[in-house]
Amino acid sequence: MSSLVNTSDTIKRAIERDSAIRKDLGRGLINIRGLARLIQTAAQAEGEELSLEATISAIRRYPISESVASHENIGRLLKKLTMKNKIVDVAILNDPEIPAALGKFASQIDYSRGETFRIVAGVESIRVVIDGKNLERMKSIIPKKSIRKVVTDLAEIIISLADVADRTPGVVSAVTTELAMNGINMIEFMSCVPELIIVVDEKDALRSYDSLEKLSKGVF
């Protein structure tokens, strides 16, 4: 019985951390024996021995319809997507004089015209996301020695969530997994429920938007 439970747990982890497998299982497109061999090989690499027949049995017992339904329910929490290009990400050393300098810069942002100014503060550095047109203004206010890195030609996607999103497990995981499945690297990820803000390379912006839109509509 212990071996069966361990096999079931391994199968659950393998399926739930790979949404491509989950989707194709839901569609009935995966050869169960082939998937079992794949999971068995991966488990062996981690020092875990699984019986092929027990693995096949565990895959067949996995509640795939419930898993897909849960993923679809999470997708419905993505209510609106907004995309904006010509975004810049600036990494700044977290020196004592920086907060005041950023405050001065923030006072010059015209929020009524939709200008972007977002901050993620860490212990050693601060990441600031702004419109490309305001980069030179920032450089005139922030000491040059404090600017560690500037990444240009970015886009941001703002995901507006339903009110219950902050009480629903797996929302962030569903979003990040969807992007990873499409080979999209996130430059920045900010959670400010009821919004998620994702910064990606401009060349990946349309693919990012399309994949998240499909997630929101339950298209798999």
mmCIF file of C-alpha atoms in Angstrom:
data_model
loop_
_atom_site.group_PDB
_atom_site.id
_atom_site.type_symbol
_atom_site.label_atom_id
_atom_site.label_comp_id
_atom_site.label_asym_id
_atom_site.label_seq_id
_atom_site.Cartn_x
_atom_site.Cartn_y
_atom_site.Cartn_z
ATOM 1 C CA MET A 1 0.000 0.000 0.000
ATOM 2 C CA SER A 2 2.882 2.356 0.840
ATOM 3 C CA SER A 3 4.414 1.830 -2.627
ATOM 4 C CA LEU A 4 1.063 2.604 -4.255
ATOM 5 C CA VAL A 5 0.679 5.841 -2.285
ATOM 6 C CA ASN A 6 4.219 6.935 -3.162
ATOM 7 C CA THR A 7 3.610 6.176 -6.827
ATOM 8 C CA SER A 8 0.357 8.172 -6.779
ATOM 9 C CA ASP A 9 2.105 11.143 -5.163
ATOM 10 C CA THR A 10 4.882 11.030 -7.754
ATOM 11 C CA ILE A 11 2.372 10.908 -10.612
ATOM 12 C CA LYS A 12 0.408 13.807 -9.142
ATOM 13 C CA ARG A 13 3.536 15.970 -8.890
ATOM 14 C CA ALA A 14 4.646 15.091 -12.414
ATOM 15 C CA ILE A 15 1.292 15.960 -13.964
ATOM 16 C CA GLU A 16 0.523 19.090 -11.952
ATOM 17 C CA ARG A 17 3.898 20.737 -12.497
ATOM 18 C CA ASP A 18 3.695 20.244 -16.271
ATOM 19 C CA SER A 19 0.559 21.819 -17.680
ATOM 20 C CA ALA A 20 1.390 20.510 -21.173
ATOM 21 C CA ILE A 21 0.984 16.967 -19.855
ATOM 22 C CA ARG A 22 -2.159 17.944 -17.958
ATOM 23 C CA LYS A 23 -3.741 19.537 -21.009
ATOM 24 C CA ASP A 24 -2.950 16.666 -23.343
ATOM 25 C CA LEU A 25 -4.189 14.119 -20.802
ATOM 26 C CA GLY A 26 -7.430 16.068 -20.636
ATOM 27 C CA ARG A 27 -7.686 15.953 -24.408
ATOM 28 C CA GLY A 28 -6.920 12.230 -24.504
ATOM 29 C CA LEU A 29 -3.851 12.817 -26.682
ATOM 30 C CA ILE A 30 -1.198 11.158 -24.498
ATOM 31 C CA ASN A 31 -0.093 7.533 -24.751
ATOM 32 C CA ILE A 32 -0.397 6.412 -21.121
ATOM 33 C CA ARG A 33 2.351 3.789 -21.321
ATOM 34 C CA GLY A 34 4.727 6.269 -22.956
ATOM 35 C CA LEU A 35 4.005 8.855 -20.250
ATOM 36 C CA ALA A 36 4.522 6.192 -17.565
ATOM 37 C CA ARG A 37 7.951 5.356 -18.977
ATOM 38 C CA LEU A 38 8.851 9.063 -19.037
ATOM 39 C CA ILE A 39 7.836 9.521 -15.396
ATOM 40 C CA GLN A 40 9.543 6.266 -14.411
ATOM 41 C CA THR A 41 12.815 7.415 -15.995
ATOM 42 C CA ALA A 42 12.602 10.842 -14.320
ATOM 43 C CA ALA A 43 11.917 9.186 -10.959
ATOM 44 C CA GLN A 44 14.906 6.868 -11.372
ATOM 45 C CA ALA A 45 17.134 9.895 -11.976
ATOM 46 C CA GLU A 46 15.997 11.154 -8.573
ATOM 47 C CA GLY A 47 16.690 7.809 -6.896
ATOM 48 C CA GLU A 48 13.082 6.603 -6.794
ATOM 49 C CA GLU A 49 12.109 3.228 -8.224
ATOM 50 C CA LEU A 50 8.631 2.938 -9.723
ATOM 51 C CA SER A 51 6.948 -0.109 -11.171
ATOM 52 C CA LEU A 52 5.846 0.554 -14.753
ATOM 53 C CA GLU A 53 2.469 -1.109 -14.221
ATOM 54 C CA ALA A 54 1.892 0.765 -10.936
ATOM 55 C CA THR A 55 2.780 4.012 -12.694
ATOM 56 C CA ILE A 56 0.334 3.312 -15.516
ATOM 57 C CA SER A 57 -2.374 2.489 -12.966
ATOM 58 C CA ALA A 58 -1.690 5.703 -11.022
ATOM 59 C CA ILE A 59 -1.903 7.809 -14.199
ATOM 60 C CA ARG A 60 -5.257 6.245 -15.075
ATOM 61 C CA ARG A 61 -6.562 7.000 -11.588
ATOM 62 C CA TYR A 62 -5.414 10.620 -11.664
ATOM 63 C CA PRO A 63 -8.538 12.877 -11.637
ATOM 64 C CA ILE A 64 -7.633 14.718 -14.823
ATOM 65 C CA SER A 65 -11.122 16.127 -15.408
ATOM 66 C CA GLU A 66 -11.084 17.746 -11.961
ATOM 67 C CA SER A 67 -7.606 19.171 -12.566
ATOM 68 C CA VAL A 68 -8.566 20.663 -15.934
ATOM 69 C CA ALA A 69 -11.754 22.101 -14.434
ATOM 70 C CA SER A 70 -9.731 23.719 -11.640
ATOM 71 C CA HIS A 71 -7.362 25.252 -14.215
ATOM 72 C CA GLU A 72 -10.318 26.556 -16.215
ATOM 73 C CA ASN A 73 -11.815 28.084 -13.073
ATOM 74 C CA ILE A 74 -8.562 29.897 -12.371
ATOM 75 C CA GLY A 75 -8.499 31.161 -15.951
ATOM 76 C CA ARG A 76 -11.920 32.722 -15.446
ATOM 77 C CA LEU A 77 -10.471 34.897 -12.680
ATOM 78 C CA LEU A 78 -8.421 36.750 -15.319
ATOM 79 C CA LYS A 79 -10.962 39.434 -16.159
ATOM 80 C CA LYS A 80 -9.017 41.887 -18.299
ATOM 81 C CA LEU A 81 -5.638 42.140 -20.018
ATOM 82 C CA THR A 82 -3.891 45.406 -20.859
ATOM 83 C CA MET A 83 -0.604 45.629 -22.754
ATOM 84 C CA LYS A 84 1.812 48.534 -23.089
ATOM 85 C CA ASN A 85 5.133 48.671 -24.923
ATOM 86 C CA LYS A 86 8.213 50.942 -24.828
ATOM 87 C CA ILE A 87 8.822 50.026 -21.199
ATOM 88 C CA VAL A 88 12.197 50.189 -19.420
ATOM 89 C CA ASP A 89 13.396 48.277 -16.353
ATOM 90 C CA VAL A 90 16.057 50.015 -14.243
ATOM 91 C CA ALA A 91 18.040 48.282 -11.480
ATOM 92 C CA ILE A 92 19.241 50.729 -8.819
ATOM 93 C CA LEU A 93 21.473 50.181 -5.794
ATOM 94 C CA ASN A 94 19.482 50.601 -2.601
ATOM 95 C CA ASP A 95 21.571 53.453 -1.181
ATOM 96 C CA PRO A 96 20.266 55.809 1.546
ATOM 97 C CA GLU A 97 19.801 58.724 -0.854
ATOM 98 C CA ILE A 98 17.795 56.729 -3.416
ATOM 99 C CA PRO A 99 14.304 56.892 -1.797
ATOM 100 C CA ALA A 100 14.348 60.694 -1.830
ATOM 101 C CA ALA A 101 15.595 60.743 -5.432
ATOM 102 C CA LEU A 102 12.858 58.325 -6.494
ATOM 103 C CA GLY A 103 10.308 60.465 -4.660
ATOM 104 C CA LYS A 104 11.425 63.464 -6.695
ATOM 105 C CA PHE A 105 11.190 61.458 -9.904
ATOM 106 C CA ALA A 106 7.748 60.115 -8.958
ATOM 107 C CA SER A 107 6.448 63.659 -8.483
ATOM 108 C CA GLN A 108 7.162 64.302 -12.171
ATOM 109 C CA ILE A 109 5.177 61.317 -13.449
ATOM 110 C CA ASP A 110 1.934 62.279 -15.191
ATOM 111 C CA TYR A 111 -0.415 59.516 -14.055
ATOM 112 C CA SER A 112 -3.379 61.245 -15.735
ATOM 113 C CA ARG A 113 -1.755 60.429 -19.081
ATOM 114 C CA GLY A 114 -1.194 56.807 -18.142
ATOM 115 C CA GLU A 115 2.543 57.092 -17.517
ATOM 116 C CA THR A 116 4.129 54.091 -15.830
ATOM 117 C CA PHE A 117 6.042 54.096 -12.561
ATOM 118 C CA ARG A 118 6.370 50.850 -10.605
ATOM 119 C CA ILE A 119 8.847 49.864 -7.897
ATOM 120 C CA VAL A 120 9.982 46.557 -6.442
ATOM 121 C CA ALA A 121 12.362 47.086 -3.513
ATOM 122 C CA GLY A 122 14.800 44.458 -2.307
ATOM 123 C CA VAL A 123 17.480 44.571 0.359
ATOM 124 C CA GLU A 124 20.350 45.447 -1.973
ATOM 125 C CA SER A 125 18.614 46.794 -5.042
ATOM 126 C CA ILE A 126 15.470 48.463 -6.317
ATOM 127 C CA ARG A 127 13.858 47.681 -9.653
ATOM 128 C CA VAL A 128 11.946 50.521 -11.279
ATOM 129 C CA VAL A 129 9.688 50.037 -14.298
ATOM 130 C CA ILE A 130 8.996 53.212 -16.286
ATOM 131 C CA ASP A 131 8.133 54.456 -19.764
ATOM 132 C CA GLY A 132 11.114 54.600 -22.087
ATOM 133 C CA LYS A 133 10.512 58.294 -22.727
ATOM 134 C CA ASN A 134 11.213 59.027 -19.049
ATOM 135 C CA LEU A 135 14.529 57.182 -18.866
ATOM 136 C CA GLU A 136 16.721 60.226 -19.422
ATOM 137 C CA ARG A 137 14.756 62.165 -16.819
ATOM 138 C CA MET A 138 15.403 59.391 -14.319
ATOM 139 C CA LYS A 139 19.095 59.363 -15.177
ATOM 140 C CA SER A 140 19.266 63.091 -14.469
ATOM 141 C CA ILE A 141 17.857 62.522 -10.963
ATOM 142 C CA ILE A 142 19.353 59.168 -9.895
ATOM 143 C CA PRO A 143 23.157 59.236 -9.387
ATOM 144 C CA LYS A 144 24.889 57.433 -12.237
ATOM 145 C CA LYS A 145 26.911 55.321 -9.798
ATOM 146 C CA SER A 146 23.685 53.932 -8.342
ATOM 147 C CA ILE A 147 22.267 52.652 -11.630
ATOM 148 C CA ARG A 148 23.358 49.037 -12.007
ATOM 149 C CA LYS A 149 21.475 47.998 -15.124
ATOM 150 C CA VAL A 150 19.003 49.316 -17.676
ATOM 151 C CA VAL A 151 16.905 46.964 -19.801
ATOM 152 C CA THR A 152 15.025 48.585 -22.681
ATOM 153 C CA ASP A 153 12.582 47.415 -25.377
ATOM 154 C CA LEU A 154 10.205 45.822 -22.908
ATOM 155 C CA ALA A 155 6.426 45.537 -22.630
ATOM 156 C CA GLU A 156 4.175 45.151 -19.622
ATOM 157 C CA ILE A 157 0.965 43.171 -19.387
ATOM 158 C CA ILE A 158 -1.464 44.061 -16.629
ATOM 159 C CA ILE A 159 -3.862 41.289 -15.608
ATOM 160 C CA SER A 160 -6.961 42.505 -13.797
ATOM 161 C CA LEU A 161 -8.273 39.767 -11.519
ATOM 162 C CA ALA A 162 -11.617 38.961 -9.992
ATOM 163 C CA ASP A 163 -12.074 39.955 -6.350
ATOM 164 C CA VAL A 164 -11.828 36.351 -5.133
ATOM 165 C CA ALA A 165 -8.394 35.826 -6.733
ATOM 166 C CA ASP A 166 -6.552 36.595 -3.501
ATOM 167 C CA ARG A 167 -8.424 33.738 -1.828
ATOM 168 C CA THR A 168 -7.904 31.236 -4.660
ATOM 169 C CA PRO A 169 -4.834 28.951 -4.626
ATOM 170 C CA GLY A 170 -2.830 28.558 -7.827
ATOM 171 C CA VAL A 171 -3.592 31.810 -9.676
ATOM 172 C CA VAL A 172 0.012 33.012 -9.893
ATOM 173 C CA SER A 173 1.230 29.497 -10.672
ATOM 174 C CA ALA A 174 -1.259 29.157 -13.547
ATOM 175 C CA VAL A 175 -0.122 32.454 -15.073
ATOM 176 C CA THR A 176 3.612 31.819 -14.781
ATOM 177 C CA THR A 177 3.284 28.224 -15.999
ATOM 178 C CA GLU A 178 1.325 29.357 -19.043
ATOM 179 C CA LEU A 179 4.106 31.765 -19.993
ATOM 180 C CA ALA A 180 6.847 29.212 -19.321
ATOM 181 C CA MET A 181 5.072 26.670 -21.552
ATOM 182 C CA ASN A 182 5.270 29.180 -24.379
ATOM 183 C CA GLY A 183 8.987 29.779 -23.827
ATOM 184 C CA ILE A 184 8.468 33.300 -22.485
ATOM 185 C CA ASN A 185 10.921 34.752 -19.990
ATOM 186 C CA MET A 186 9.536 37.208 -17.453
ATOM 187 C CA ILE A 187 11.799 40.189 -16.822
ATOM 188 C CA GLU A 188 9.678 41.308 -13.871
ATOM 189 C CA PHE A 189 6.624 39.958 -12.061
ATOM 190 C CA MET A 190 4.663 42.109 -9.629
ATOM 191 C CA SER A 191 1.652 41.037 -7.605
ATOM 192 C CA CYS A 192 -0.668 43.776 -6.447
ATOM 193 C CA VAL A 193 -4.013 42.007 -6.221
ATOM 194 C CA PRO A 194 -6.436 42.585 -7.868
ATOM 195 C CA GLU A 195 -3.715 43.043 -10.492
ATOM 196 C CA LEU A 196 -0.725 41.072 -11.685
ATOM 197 C CA ILE A 197 1.906 42.962 -13.665
ATOM 198 C CA ILE A 198 4.262 41.077 -15.956
ATOM 199 C CA VAL A 199 7.172 42.638 -17.825
ATOM 200 C CA VAL A 200 8.519 40.786 -20.858
ATOM 201 C CA ASP A 201 10.678 41.496 -23.874
ATOM 202 C CA GLU A 202 8.744 43.372 -26.555
ATOM 203 C CA LYS A 203 9.364 40.533 -29.016
ATOM 204 C CA ASP A 204 7.485 38.213 -26.650
ATOM 205 C CA ALA A 205 4.655 40.628 -25.859
ATOM 206 C CA LEU A 206 2.066 39.407 -28.368
ATOM 207 C CA ARG A 207 2.720 35.732 -27.603
ATOM 208 C CA SER A 208 2.452 36.504 -23.897
ATOM 209 C CA TYR A 209 -0.815 38.345 -24.364
ATOM 210 C CA ASP A 210 -2.290 35.632 -26.580
ATOM 211 C CA SER A 211 -1.359 32.806 -24.214
ATOM 212 C CA LEU A 212 -2.858 34.619 -21.216
ATOM 213 C CA GLU A 213 -5.978 35.493 -23.172
ATOM 214 C CA LYS A 214 -6.434 31.812 -24.028
ATOM 215 C CA LEU A 215 -6.002 30.960 -20.349
ATOM 216 C CA SER A 216 -8.672 33.504 -19.428
ATOM 217 C CA LYS A 217 -11.089 31.968 -21.942
ATOM 218 C CA GLY A 218 -10.356 28.389 -20.954
ATOM 219 C CA VAL A 219 -8.833 27.543 -24.346
ATOM 220 C CA PHE A 220 -6.442 24.603 -23.959
#
